[in-house]
Amino acid sequence: SYSAWFIFERFMLNTLLIAFALVLIIEGIGPMLFPNKWRNYLQQMVEQPVNQLRSIGGTLVTIGLVSLFFLI
């Protein structure tokens, strides 16, 4: 029989792997279905000032953390 901690760790690992797989699927849909629009989007991102990219990244991280807080 397995300990409760082992089962919890196994569950958490499985959950993280599922989350990672979903991120890969969602991130892959754009380039797969709309490669030209995706390329244009990336070119526009490269032209943005570094501070604006940092602000966007910080906003996304904050939204993710707040979402996790309410989901867990």
JSON list of C-alpha atoms in Angstrom, two decimals:
[
{"chain": "A", "resi": 1, "resn": "SER", "atom": "CA", "xyz": [0.00, 0.00, 0.00]},
{"chain": "A", "resi": 2, "resn": "TYR", "atom": "CA", "xyz": [1.16, 3.52, -0.76]},
{"chain": "A", "resi": 3, "resn": "SER", "atom": "CA", "xyz": [1.40, 6.35, 1.74]},
{"chain": "A", "resi": 4, "resn": "ALA", "atom": "CA", "xyz": [-0.93, 9.32, 1.45]},
{"chain": "A", "resi": 5, "resn": "TRP", "atom": "CA", "xyz": [2.03, 11.58, 0.66]},
{"chain": "A", "resi": 6, "resn": "PHE", "atom": "CA", "xyz": [3.09, 9.39, -2.28]},
{"chain": "A", "resi": 7, "resn": "ILE", "atom": "CA", "xyz": [-0.44, 9.45, -3.68]},
{"chain": "A", "resi": 8, "resn": "PHE", "atom": "CA", "xyz": [-0.61, 13.23, -3.27]},
{"chain": "A", "resi": 9, "resn": "GLU", "atom": "CA", "xyz": [2.76, 13.70, -5.04]},
{"chain": "A", "resi": 10, "resn": "ARG", "atom": "CA", "xyz": [1.65, 11.41, -7.86]},
{"chain": "A", "resi": 11, "resn": "PHE", "atom": "CA", "xyz": [-1.61, 13.35, -8.22]},
{"chain": "A", "resi": 12, "resn": "MET", "atom": "CA", "xyz": [0.23, 16.69, -8.29]},
{"chain": "A", "resi": 13, "resn": "LEU", "atom": "CA", "xyz": [2.71, 15.45, -10.90]},
{"chain": "A", "resi": 14, "resn": "ASN", "atom": "CA", "xyz": [-0.14, 14.16, -13.04]},
{"chain": "A", "resi": 15, "resn": "THR", "atom": "CA", "xyz": [-1.99, 17.47, -12.70]},
{"chain": "A", "resi": 16, "resn": "LEU", "atom": "CA", "xyz": [1.10, 19.48, -13.68]},
{"chain": "A", "resi": 17, "resn": "LEU", "atom": "CA", "xyz": [1.71, 17.27, -16.71]},
{"chain": "A", "resi": 18, "resn": "ILE", "atom": "CA", "xyz": [-1.91, 17.70, -17.81]},
{"chain": "A", "resi": 19, "resn": "ALA", "atom": "CA", "xyz": [-1.62, 21.48, -17.39]},
{"chain": "A", "resi": 20, "resn": "PHE", "atom": "CA", "xyz": [1.62, 21.51, -19.42]},
{"chain": "A", "resi": 21, "resn": "ALA", "atom": "CA", "xyz": [0.00, 19.42, -22.17]},
{"chain": "A", "resi": 22, "resn": "LEU", "atom": "CA", "xyz": [-2.95, 21.82, -22.33]},
{"chain": "A", "resi": 23, "resn": "VAL", "atom": "CA", "xyz": [-0.58, 24.81, -22.62]},
{"chain": "A", "resi": 24, "resn": "LEU", "atom": "CA", "xyz": [1.20, 23.10, -25.53]},
{"chain": "A", "resi": 25, "resn": "ILE", "atom": "CA", "xyz": [-2.11, 22.37, -27.28]},
{"chain": "A", "resi": 26, "resn": "ILE", "atom": "CA", "xyz": [-3.46, 25.90, -26.81]},
{"chain": "A", "resi": 27, "resn": "GLU", "atom": "CA", "xyz": [-0.17, 27.53, -27.85]},
{"chain": "A", "resi": 28, "resn": "GLY", "atom": "CA", "xyz": [0.07, 25.28, -30.92]},
{"chain": "A", "resi": 29, "resn": "ILE", "atom": "CA", "xyz": [-3.39, 26.05, -32.30]},
{"chain": "A", "resi": 30, "resn": "GLY", "atom": "CA", "xyz": [-2.45, 29.53, -33.60]},
{"chain": "A", "resi": 31, "resn": "PRO", "atom": "CA", "xyz": [0.61, 28.55, -35.66]},
{"chain": "A", "resi": 32, "resn": "MET", "atom": "CA", "xyz": [-1.09, 25.39, -36.91]},
{"chain": "A", "resi": 33, "resn": "LEU", "atom": "CA", "xyz": [-4.32, 27.02, -38.12]},
{"chain": "A", "resi": 34, "resn": "PHE", "atom": "CA", "xyz": [-3.12, 30.55, -38.98]},
{"chain": "A", "resi": 35, "resn": "PRO", "atom": "CA", "xyz": [0.63, 30.42, -39.73]},
{"chain": "A", "resi": 36, "resn": "ASN", "atom": "CA", "xyz": [0.78, 33.71, -41.66]},
{"chain": "A", "resi": 37, "resn": "LYS", "atom": "CA", "xyz": [-1.21, 35.66, -39.06]},
{"chain": "A", "resi": 38, "resn": "TRP", "atom": "CA", "xyz": [0.93, 34.07, -36.33]},
{"chain": "A", "resi": 39, "resn": "ARG", "atom": "CA", "xyz": [4.13, 35.18, -38.08]},
{"chain": "A", "resi": 40, "resn": "ASN", "atom": "CA", "xyz": [2.79, 38.74, -38.42]},
{"chain": "A", "resi": 41, "resn": "TYR", "atom": "CA", "xyz": [1.81, 38.73, -34.75]},
{"chain": "A", "resi": 42, "resn": "LEU", "atom": "CA", "xyz": [5.31, 37.66, -33.73]},
{"chain": "A", "resi": 43, "resn": "GLN", "atom": "CA", "xyz": [6.88, 40.34, -35.92]},
{"chain": "A", "resi": 44, "resn": "GLN", "atom": "CA", "xyz": [4.70, 42.95, -34.21]},
{"chain": "A", "resi": 45, "resn": "MET", "atom": "CA", "xyz": [5.75, 41.61, -30.80]},
{"chain": "A", "resi": 46, "resn": "VAL", "atom": "CA", "xyz": [9.44, 41.90, -31.71]},
{"chain": "A", "resi": 47, "resn": "GLU", "atom": "CA", "xyz": [8.94, 45.57, -32.59]},
{"chain": "A", "resi": 48, "resn": "GLN", "atom": "CA", "xyz": [7.38, 46.44, -29.21]},
{"chain": "A", "resi": 49, "resn": "PRO", "atom": "CA", "xyz": [9.50, 48.30, -26.64]},
{"chain": "A", "resi": 50, "resn": "VAL", "atom": "CA", "xyz": [11.02, 46.10, -23.93]},
{"chain": "A", "resi": 51, "resn": "ASN", "atom": "CA", "xyz": [9.13, 47.90, -21.15]},
{"chain": "A", "resi": 52, "resn": "GLN", "atom": "CA", "xyz": [5.80, 47.24, -22.86]},
{"chain": "A", "resi": 53, "resn": "LEU", "atom": "CA", "xyz": [6.63, 43.54, -23.23]},
{"chain": "A", "resi": 54, "resn": "ARG", "atom": "CA", "xyz": [7.66, 43.41, -19.57]},
{"chain": "A", "resi": 55, "resn": "SER", "atom": "CA", "xyz": [4.35, 45.04, -18.56]},
{"chain": "A", "resi": 56, "resn": "ILE", "atom": "CA", "xyz": [2.37, 42.56, -20.66]},
{"chain": "A", "resi": 57, "resn": "GLY", "atom": "CA", "xyz": [4.31, 39.65, -19.15]},
{"chain": "A", "resi": 58, "resn": "GLY", "atom": "CA", "xyz": [3.80, 40.96, -15.62]},
{"chain": "A", "resi": 59, "resn": "THR", "atom": "CA", "xyz": [0.08, 41.41, -16.23]},
{"chain": "A", "resi": 60, "resn": "LEU", "atom": "CA", "xyz": [-0.25, 37.84, -17.53]},
{"chain": "A", "resi": 61, "resn": "VAL", "atom": "CA", "xyz": [1.67, 36.44, -14.57]},
{"chain": "A", "resi": 62, "resn": "THR", "atom": "CA", "xyz": [-0.51, 38.43, -12.15]},
{"chain": "A", "resi": 63, "resn": "ILE", "atom": "CA", "xyz": [-3.72, 37.20, -13.81]},
{"chain": "A", "resi": 64, "resn": "GLY", "atom": "CA", "xyz": [-2.41, 33.64, -13.64]},
{"chain": "A", "resi": 65, "resn": "LEU", "atom": "CA", "xyz": [-1.48, 33.90, -9.97]},
{"chain": "A", "resi": 66, "resn": "VAL", "atom": "CA", "xyz": [-4.82, 35.44, -9.01]},
{"chain": "A", "resi": 67, "resn": "SER", "atom": "CA", "xyz": [-6.63, 32.74, -10.99]},
{"chain": "A", "resi": 68, "resn": "LEU", "atom": "CA", "xyz": [-4.65, 30.01, -9.23]},
{"chain": "A", "resi": 69, "resn": "PHE", "atom": "CA", "xyz": [-5.39, 31.60, -5.86]},
{"chain": "A", "resi": 70, "resn": "PHE", "atom": "CA", "xyz": [-9.14, 31.37, -6.50]},
{"chain": "A", "resi": 71, "resn": "LEU", "atom": "CA", "xyz": [-9.00, 27.91, -8.07]},
{"chain": "A", "resi": 72, "resn": "ILE", "atom": "CA", "xyz": [-6.96, 26.20, -5.37]}
]
